[in-house]
Amino acid sequence: MAGRPLVALLGPQPHGERQVGALLAELGIRGPVALITAGWQEYELEDRALRRHLRVPSYNLELHARSEAVFAADPELSEAHKARQTLLRQIQNFYRVRLEAADDAAKAIAVRHVDPALLRAELAVSIDVFRHLDRDHVERCSQVHAEYVARVRPHARPEVARHRAEVARLIGESEAIVIGGGHVASLLSRLHLFGVPALLTQNVDRPIVAWSAGAMALTDRVVCFHDFPPYGKDVAQVLERGLGLAPGVVAMPDPRNRVRLDDAEGIARFARRMAPDRCFGLDEGSILRFAKVPAEIAAETGTDGWAKRRAQSMGSPVAITETQQEMAAYTGPALPEPPASPEPAADDPGSPPEMARISGQALHLGLDGTVNEGWSR
Amino acid sequence: MTARTVQALIDGPHTPEAVQAFVAANTFPVVDGPEMTFVYQGAADSVHLRHWVYGLPSSQALKRIKGTDLWHYSLKLPPKSRVEYKFEVHHHGRRDWVGDALNPHRATDPFGANSVAHAEGYTVPDWTRPDPSVPKGTIEHGISIDSAVFGDRRSYSVYLPTRYRATRIYPLLVVHDGHDYLRFAALGTVLDTLIARSEIPNLIVVFTSSANRIGEYAADPRHAAFIVDELLPDVERRYPIRAEPQARCLMGASFGAVAALSTAWHRPGVFGRLLLQSGSFAFTDIGDGSPRGPAFEPVVNFMNQFRAQPTPVSDRVFMSCGIYESLIYENRSFAPLLQSTGMDVRFVEARDGHNWENWRDRLREGLSWLFPGPLLMIYQ
């Protein structure tokens, strides 16, 4: 298993997910493969074409259907879940209002006729405003999740626990895990409800192949973006923490239809806002492979490492409780103050991110606003 | 300047064959860059173009091409303009307003139908056209409710999206003149299409109408009481509606927009979203009464009161107005006033008039801005 790519992020799979099947074959996977299509919501089980293209035995973990069953059987949990979703939606709205104001200010400042050195300094301040808003938003969402877990203890509720045990068994029996696209918030919610983040790091020798929303869910932060919404314009926004199994990157599926790739200034601003994470556009055919040794990923970026560091930061003993483990799956380690935004110096795609080595074809969005195709290392 | 093809007919032979060939070879009105040439064919003593473009004379005489039964008139229209019109035909002492028989495009409204001219660059939005591949929601009509406020029995209709589940909770949109929006602005088709595209979320839509809209929609406090104290609780009893104001929207056009705004003003904090199209926001800076007539007096009183002390009656307001409407002045002056209260306001203008297809054409931007769909969340 050593040296075998463990986490692969792919772009959209509009033609029957053939790339996924080819990748599994390349990895020598013969099945069974555990399939997660919870992002498709009610259409979760319309997976016949996908499973045919995987070309190996597979089974769907049915996380969306399981969640419907759990909420039907546990109305108290259902109400608590809805209340949390309402609160998160409201927080996201307020964060978006602040982002729009910050975006308007950044654009107004960018066209001022002043000394270039002063303008550069002011643009750096503009980026820092975004970075602080992003960080604070992630922390606020993490607090909402942590409070929910501590109060409601979903993991301990009988129906949830029963499904969790089944999901754990199914993942344990699989040779690889495949996570599809769809509604990224819905996907993340179901992954957490059934304890999948911990299972993915506990079963570290199993490759994970994910595309689009699935790819986004595996990163440190899930960033939602669309430069061409029907209402004219939108500002990219951080949704919440991801699972942290694809560290150091911002996954951006379908960039050619969602990103103004000819807007060098906008791209530079975005790339600097997300730094030190690198922004990768994942078109159809793109693939980012993380070839890190499995134990190192789990220890440094997975739930175990996060839980321990969070517990330590809260003054708890290192032997953490199940609830703390659960909270940590949402919250991750306490985020440091963001460093000053990087200057748009010459981009250096040759330096790998600290946590993992990345190779593969994808659109790399540089700090200087350039978009490099087929970047690889 | 007349369109080149029309000028060619004017300059050339005026034989019946030439006329027939000209009619067969062109679509009408004839668009040649910014020039739009209206053509009427028929026996007449005089023909006038009647349109509703504020800022242009409302009646313009067509000229007859000598030796033919063709009449023409050209005017310049900016790109992407959309204009409704009729011909006023005088013949043997009669005066008739008729549609353009050479132009198949019609727009209907409660008063009948008008011909429609599309300037260069205007296309009917694809999302307003029925698409058999788009799943359809359902509309339940004739839901009855007793109104103590008005002392009568009223009915409303409800749209449920195709993926409606009683176990979920939904945003709510209440539409004034809702049944007219369904008939004349393709609102049902628009909802189905925008939901299918994930541009708006699954939502529940209530269509309400009034038999006395000029009275009740003119900032009548009873209307606000009906909406908030009677209609809304009835909808909440029947359907799973989200409770927070940000998930509730009032919508209307013309007097319907006044009704939506005044309801929010009388009952702030209930509806966090407003969609106001070509609002009849008449006001006076000085003096009494409105040049628009007595029906507007309660509106003017309300608007003067609001303008004197503007308050944030909602969170997010989408306003639209046609540049060719007389109300463009009122709407242009009202948008910054609303913004000054701290509400999030988007004001959109269109090269169109006070009509249902103008309101239809703004629905995608308005609804998706007020209720962003999961497009931002969906990555297939």
PDB file of C-alpha atoms in Angstrom, chain B residues 15-188:
ATOM      1  CA  THR B  15     -47.222  46.485 -58.239  1.00  0.00           C
ATOM      2  CA  PRO B  16     -49.331  43.984 -56.310  1.00  0.00           C
ATOM      3  CA  GLU B  17     -46.586  41.439 -56.938  1.00  0.00           C
ATOM      4  CA  ALA B  18     -43.966  43.740 -55.436  1.00  0.00           C
ATOM      5  CA  VAL B  19     -46.146  44.354 -52.394  1.00  0.00           C
ATOM      6  CA  GLN B  20     -46.822  40.653 -51.976  1.00  0.00           C
ATOM      7  CA  ALA B  21     -43.137  39.863 -52.291  1.00  0.00           C
ATOM      8  CA  PHE B  22     -42.276  42.536 -49.760  1.00  0.00           C
ATOM      9  CA  VAL B  23     -44.776  41.219 -47.202  1.00  0.00           C
ATOM     10  CA  ALA B  24     -43.608  37.632 -47.749  1.00  0.00           C
ATOM     11  CA  ALA B  25     -39.923  38.528 -47.426  1.00  0.00           C
ATOM     12  CA  ASN B  26     -40.043  40.482 -44.150  1.00  0.00           C
ATOM     13  CA  THR B  27     -40.995  40.079 -40.523  1.00  0.00           C
ATOM     14  CA  PHE B  28     -42.838  42.956 -38.966  1.00  0.00           C
ATOM     15  CA  PRO B  29     -42.113  45.482 -37.645  1.00  0.00           C
ATOM     16  CA  VAL B  30     -39.043  45.586 -39.846  1.00  0.00           C
ATOM     17  CA  VAL B  31     -35.885  45.955 -37.757  1.00  0.00           C
ATOM     18  CA  ASP B  32     -32.823  47.433 -39.441  1.00  0.00           C
ATOM     19  CA  GLY B  33     -30.243  48.180 -36.765  1.00  0.00           C
ATOM     20  CA  PRO B  34     -31.765  50.800 -34.484  1.00  0.00           C
ATOM     21  CA  GLU B  35     -34.525  51.582 -36.986  1.00  0.00           C
ATOM     22  CA  MET B  36     -37.868  49.965 -36.482  1.00  0.00           C
ATOM     23  CA  THR B  37     -40.428  50.396 -39.260  1.00  0.00           C
ATOM     24  CA  PHE B  38     -44.047  49.623 -38.501  1.00  0.00           C
ATOM     25  CA  VAL B  39     -46.140  48.544 -41.457  1.00  0.00           C
ATOM     26  CA  TYR B  40     -49.920  48.332 -41.693  1.00  0.00           C
ATOM     27  CA  GLN B  41     -51.622  46.706 -44.649  1.00  0.00           C
ATOM     28  CA  GLY B  42     -55.229  47.526 -45.380  1.00  0.00           C
ATOM     29  CA  ALA B  43     -57.743  50.035 -46.612  1.00  0.00           C
ATOM     30  CA  ALA B  44     -57.863  53.122 -44.406  1.00  0.00           C
ATOM     31  CA  ASP B  45     -58.227  56.866 -44.417  1.00  0.00           C
ATOM     32  CA  SER B  46     -55.469  57.213 -41.860  1.00  0.00           C
ATOM     33  CA  VAL B  47     -53.451  54.959 -39.622  1.00  0.00           C
ATOM     34  CA  HIS B  48     -51.665  55.896 -36.409  1.00  0.00           C
ATOM     35  CA  LEU B  49     -49.212  53.968 -34.304  1.00  0.00           C
ATOM     36  CA  ARG B  50     -50.419  53.820 -30.698  1.00  0.00           C
ATOM     37  CA  HIS B  51     -47.909  52.716 -28.138  1.00  0.00           C
ATOM     38  CA  TRP B  52     -47.166  53.243 -24.478  1.00  0.00           C
ATOM     39  CA  VAL B  53     -43.621  54.552 -24.628  1.00  0.00           C
ATOM     40  CA  TYR B  54     -43.421  57.399 -22.146  1.00  0.00           C
ATOM     41  CA  GLY B  55     -41.326  60.165 -23.614  1.00  0.00           C
ATOM     42  CA  LEU B  56     -42.533  59.739 -27.181  1.00  0.00           C
ATOM     43  CA  PRO B  57     -45.757  61.110 -28.642  1.00  0.00           C
ATOM     44  CA  SER B  58     -48.298  58.382 -28.043  1.00  0.00           C
ATOM     45  CA  SER B  59     -49.874  58.684 -31.486  1.00  0.00           C
ATOM     46  CA  GLN B  60     -47.807  58.810 -34.643  1.00  0.00           C
ATOM     47  CA  ALA B  61     -49.178  58.949 -38.150  1.00  0.00           C
ATOM     48  CA  LEU B  62     -48.157  56.305 -40.669  1.00  0.00           C
ATOM     49  CA  LYS B  63     -47.566  57.330 -44.257  1.00  0.00           C
ATOM     50  CA  ARG B  64     -49.159  55.467 -47.110  1.00  0.00           C
ATOM     51  CA  ILE B  65     -46.977  54.083 -49.885  1.00  0.00           C
ATOM     52  CA  LYS B  66     -48.568  55.531 -52.986  1.00  0.00           C
ATOM     53  CA  GLY B  67     -50.430  53.032 -55.090  1.00  0.00           C
ATOM     54  CA  THR B  68     -50.499  50.391 -52.365  1.00  0.00           C
ATOM     55  CA  ASP B  69     -52.465  49.537 -49.251  1.00  0.00           C
ATOM     56  CA  LEU B  70     -49.298  49.686 -47.175  1.00  0.00           C
ATOM     57  CA  TRP B  71     -48.690  52.297 -44.516  1.00  0.00           C
ATOM     58  CA  HIS B  72     -45.399  52.789 -42.704  1.00  0.00           C
ATOM     59  CA  TYR B  73     -43.780  54.658 -39.874  1.00  0.00           C
ATOM     60  CA  SER B  74     -40.214  54.423 -38.565  1.00  0.00           C
ATOM     61  CA  LEU B  75     -38.732  55.255 -35.241  1.00  0.00           C
ATOM     62  CA  LYS B  76     -35.408  54.637 -33.551  1.00  0.00           C
ATOM     63  CA  LEU B  77     -35.437  52.277 -30.613  1.00  0.00           C
ATOM     64  CA  PRO B  78     -32.394  51.532 -28.457  1.00  0.00           C
ATOM     65  CA  PRO B  79     -31.137  47.950 -28.430  1.00  0.00           C
ATOM     66  CA  LYS B  80     -33.017  45.385 -26.360  1.00  0.00           C
ATOM     67  CA  SER B  81     -36.176  47.485 -26.326  1.00  0.00           C
ATOM     68  CA  ARG B  82     -39.519  45.805 -26.174  1.00  0.00           C
ATOM     69  CA  VAL B  83     -42.604  47.820 -27.080  1.00  0.00           C
ATOM     70  CA  GLU B  84     -46.311  46.977 -27.102  1.00  0.00           C
ATOM     71  CA  TYR B  85     -48.468  48.722 -29.633  1.00  0.00           C
ATOM     72  CA  LYS B  86     -51.612  48.797 -31.702  1.00  0.00           C
ATOM     73  CA  PHE B  87     -52.697  50.576 -34.865  1.00  0.00           C
ATOM     74  CA  GLU B  88     -55.479  53.128 -34.728  1.00  0.00           C
ATOM     75  CA  VAL B  89     -57.270  52.838 -38.061  1.00  0.00           C
ATOM     76  CA  HIS B  90     -59.670  55.462 -39.333  1.00  0.00           C
ATOM     77  CA  HIS B  91     -61.885  54.267 -42.165  1.00  0.00           C
ATOM     78  CA  HIS B  92     -65.248  55.518 -43.356  1.00  0.00           C
ATOM     79  CA  GLY B  93     -65.823  57.404 -40.130  1.00  0.00           C
ATOM     80  CA  ARG B  94     -64.921  54.474 -37.886  1.00  0.00           C
ATOM     81  CA  ARG B  95     -62.001  54.415 -35.541  1.00  0.00           C
ATOM     82  CA  ASP B  96     -60.637  51.052 -34.477  1.00  0.00           C
ATOM     83  CA  TRP B  97     -57.648  49.983 -32.440  1.00  0.00           C
ATOM     84  CA  VAL B  98     -56.332  46.802 -33.987  1.00  0.00           C
ATOM     85  CA  GLY B  99     -53.367  44.515 -33.567  1.00  0.00           C
ATOM     86  CA  ASP B 100     -50.684  44.254 -36.216  1.00  0.00           C
ATOM     87  CA  ALA B 101     -51.925  41.508 -38.527  1.00  0.00           C
ATOM     88  CA  LEU B 102     -48.433  41.162 -40.031  1.00  0.00           C
ATOM     89  CA  ASN B 103     -46.823  40.491 -36.626  1.00  0.00           C
ATOM     90  CA  PRO B 104     -47.603  37.216 -34.838  1.00  0.00           C
ATOM     91  CA  HIS B 105     -46.164  38.344 -31.484  1.00  0.00           C
ATOM     92  CA  ARG B 106     -48.889  39.192 -29.002  1.00  0.00           C
ATOM     93  CA  ALA B 107     -48.890  40.025 -25.339  1.00  0.00           C
ATOM     94  CA  THR B 108     -52.057  39.530 -23.376  1.00  0.00           C
ATOM     95  CA  ASP B 109     -53.237  41.296 -20.270  1.00  0.00           C
ATOM     96  CA  PRO B 110     -56.540  41.610 -18.411  1.00  0.00           C
ATOM     97  CA  PHE B 111     -57.719  44.106 -21.022  1.00  0.00           C
ATOM     98  CA  GLY B 112     -56.984  42.081 -24.130  1.00  0.00           C
ATOM     99  CA  ALA B 113     -53.941  41.751 -26.340  1.00  0.00           C
ATOM    100  CA  ASN B 114     -51.338  44.052 -27.843  1.00  0.00           C
ATOM    101  CA  SER B 115     -48.854  43.535 -30.620  1.00  0.00           C
ATOM    102  CA  VAL B 116     -45.247  43.320 -29.513  1.00  0.00           C
ATOM    103  CA  ALA B 117     -42.170  44.777 -31.216  1.00  0.00           C
ATOM    104  CA  HIS B 118     -38.698  43.499 -30.381  1.00  0.00           C
ATOM    105  CA  ALA B 119     -35.802  45.834 -31.094  1.00  0.00           C
ATOM    106  CA  GLU B 120     -32.373  44.566 -32.058  1.00  0.00           C
ATOM    107  CA  GLY B 121     -30.855  42.532 -29.260  1.00  0.00           C
ATOM    108  CA  TYR B 122     -34.064  41.617 -27.468  1.00  0.00           C
ATOM    109  CA  THR B 123     -34.930  37.952 -27.195  1.00  0.00           C
ATOM    110  CA  VAL B 124     -37.664  36.324 -25.196  1.00  0.00           C
ATOM    111  CA  PRO B 125     -35.832  34.661 -22.284  1.00  0.00           C
ATOM    112  CA  ASP B 126     -35.632  30.916 -22.723  1.00  0.00           C
ATOM    113  CA  TRP B 127     -36.540  30.329 -19.093  1.00  0.00           C
ATOM    114  CA  THR B 128     -40.002  31.808 -19.699  1.00  0.00           C
ATOM    115  CA  ARG B 129     -40.885  29.182 -22.293  1.00  0.00           C
ATOM    116  CA  PRO B 130     -42.435  25.852 -21.296  1.00  0.00           C
ATOM    117  CA  ASP B 131     -39.965  22.995 -21.506  1.00  0.00           C
ATOM    118  CA  PRO B 132     -41.412  19.478 -21.525  1.00  0.00           C
ATOM    119  CA  SER B 133     -38.258  18.119 -19.876  1.00  0.00           C
ATOM    120  CA  VAL B 134     -38.680  20.351 -16.817  1.00  0.00           C
ATOM    121  CA  PRO B 135     -40.613  18.751 -13.964  1.00  0.00           C
ATOM    122  CA  LYS B 136     -43.768  20.668 -13.178  1.00  0.00           C
ATOM    123  CA  GLY B 137     -44.997  21.797  -9.808  1.00  0.00           C
ATOM    124  CA  THR B 138     -48.647  21.610  -8.913  1.00  0.00           C
ATOM    125  CA  ILE B 139     -51.070  24.446  -8.350  1.00  0.00           C
ATOM    126  CA  GLU B 140     -54.049  24.025  -6.092  1.00  0.00           C
ATOM    127  CA  HIS B 141     -56.766  26.559  -6.797  1.00  0.00           C
ATOM    128  CA  GLY B 142     -59.740  27.738  -4.806  1.00  0.00           C
ATOM    129  CA  ILE B 143     -58.466  27.449  -1.238  1.00  0.00           C
ATOM    130  CA  SER B 144     -61.078  29.350   0.744  1.00  0.00           C
ATOM    131  CA  ILE B 145     -60.606  31.581   3.722  1.00  0.00           C
ATOM    132  CA  ASP B 146     -63.034  33.697   5.709  1.00  0.00           C
ATOM    133  CA  SER B 147     -61.890  37.274   6.065  1.00  0.00           C
ATOM    134  CA  ALA B 148     -63.151  39.060   9.150  1.00  0.00           C
ATOM    135  CA  VAL B 149     -61.161  42.097   8.045  1.00  0.00           C
ATOM    136  CA  PHE B 150     -63.114  42.464   4.824  1.00  0.00           C
ATOM    137  CA  GLY B 151     -66.237  40.621   5.968  1.00  0.00           C
ATOM    138  CA  ASP B 152     -66.267  38.194   3.075  1.00  0.00           C
ATOM    139  CA  ARG B 153     -64.974  34.869   1.878  1.00  0.00           C
ATOM    140  CA  ARG B 154     -61.870  34.868  -0.267  1.00  0.00           C
ATOM    141  CA  SER B 155     -59.869  32.280  -2.089  1.00  0.00           C
ATOM    142  CA  TYR B 156     -56.261  31.874  -3.036  1.00  0.00           C
ATOM    143  CA  SER B 157     -54.124  29.392  -4.951  1.00  0.00           C
ATOM    144  CA  VAL B 158     -50.923  27.638  -3.952  1.00  0.00           C
ATOM    145  CA  TYR B 159     -47.959  26.400  -5.997  1.00  0.00           C
ATOM    146  CA  LEU B 160     -46.051  23.414  -4.631  1.00  0.00           C
ATOM    147  CA  PRO B 161     -42.747  22.458  -6.252  1.00  0.00           C
ATOM    148  CA  THR B 162     -42.383  19.085  -7.886  1.00  0.00           C
ATOM    149  CA  ARG B 163     -40.106  17.849  -5.065  1.00  0.00           C
ATOM    150  CA  TYR B 164     -42.440  19.033  -2.334  1.00  0.00           C
ATOM    151  CA  ARG B 165     -42.308  16.947   0.863  1.00  0.00           C
ATOM    152  CA  ALA B 166     -44.483  17.622   3.878  1.00  0.00           C
ATOM    153  CA  THR B 167     -41.483  16.775   6.068  1.00  0.00           C
ATOM    154  CA  ARG B 168     -39.433  19.706   4.771  1.00  0.00           C
ATOM    155  CA  ILE B 169     -39.947  23.403   5.411  1.00  0.00           C
ATOM    156  CA  TYR B 170     -40.039  25.946   2.632  1.00  0.00           C
ATOM    157  CA  PRO B 171     -39.621  29.634   1.913  1.00  0.00           C
ATOM    158  CA  LEU B 172     -42.856  31.444   1.093  1.00  0.00           C
ATOM    159  CA  LEU B 173     -43.664  33.868  -1.717  1.00  0.00           C
ATOM    160  CA  VAL B 174     -46.988  35.729  -1.640  1.00  0.00           C
ATOM    161  CA  VAL B 175     -47.910  37.222  -5.003  1.00  0.00           C
ATOM    162  CA  HIS B 176     -50.372  40.081  -5.382  1.00  0.00           C
ATOM    163  CA  ASP B 177     -52.434  39.778  -8.582  1.00  0.00           C
ATOM    164  CA  GLY B 178     -51.112  36.254  -8.453  1.00  0.00           C
ATOM    165  CA  HIS B 179     -53.563  34.809 -10.937  1.00  0.00           C
ATOM    166  CA  ASP B 180     -52.670  37.502 -13.459  1.00  0.00           C
ATOM    167  CA  TYR B 181     -48.997  36.683 -12.945  1.00  0.00           C
ATOM    168  CA  LEU B 182     -49.818  33.070 -13.801  1.00  0.00           C
ATOM    169  CA  ARG B 183     -51.792  33.970 -16.922  1.00  0.00           C
ATOM    170  CA  PHE B 184     -49.842  36.872 -18.316  1.00  0.00           C
ATOM    171  CA  ALA B 185     -46.308  36.588 -16.921  1.00  0.00           C
ATOM    172  CA  ALA B 186     -45.854  32.802 -17.182  1.00  0.00           C
ATOM    173  CA  LEU B 187     -45.059  32.658 -13.460  1.00  0.00           C
ATOM    174  CA  GLY B 188     -45.838  28.944 -13.194  1.00  0.00           C
TER     175      GLY B 188
END
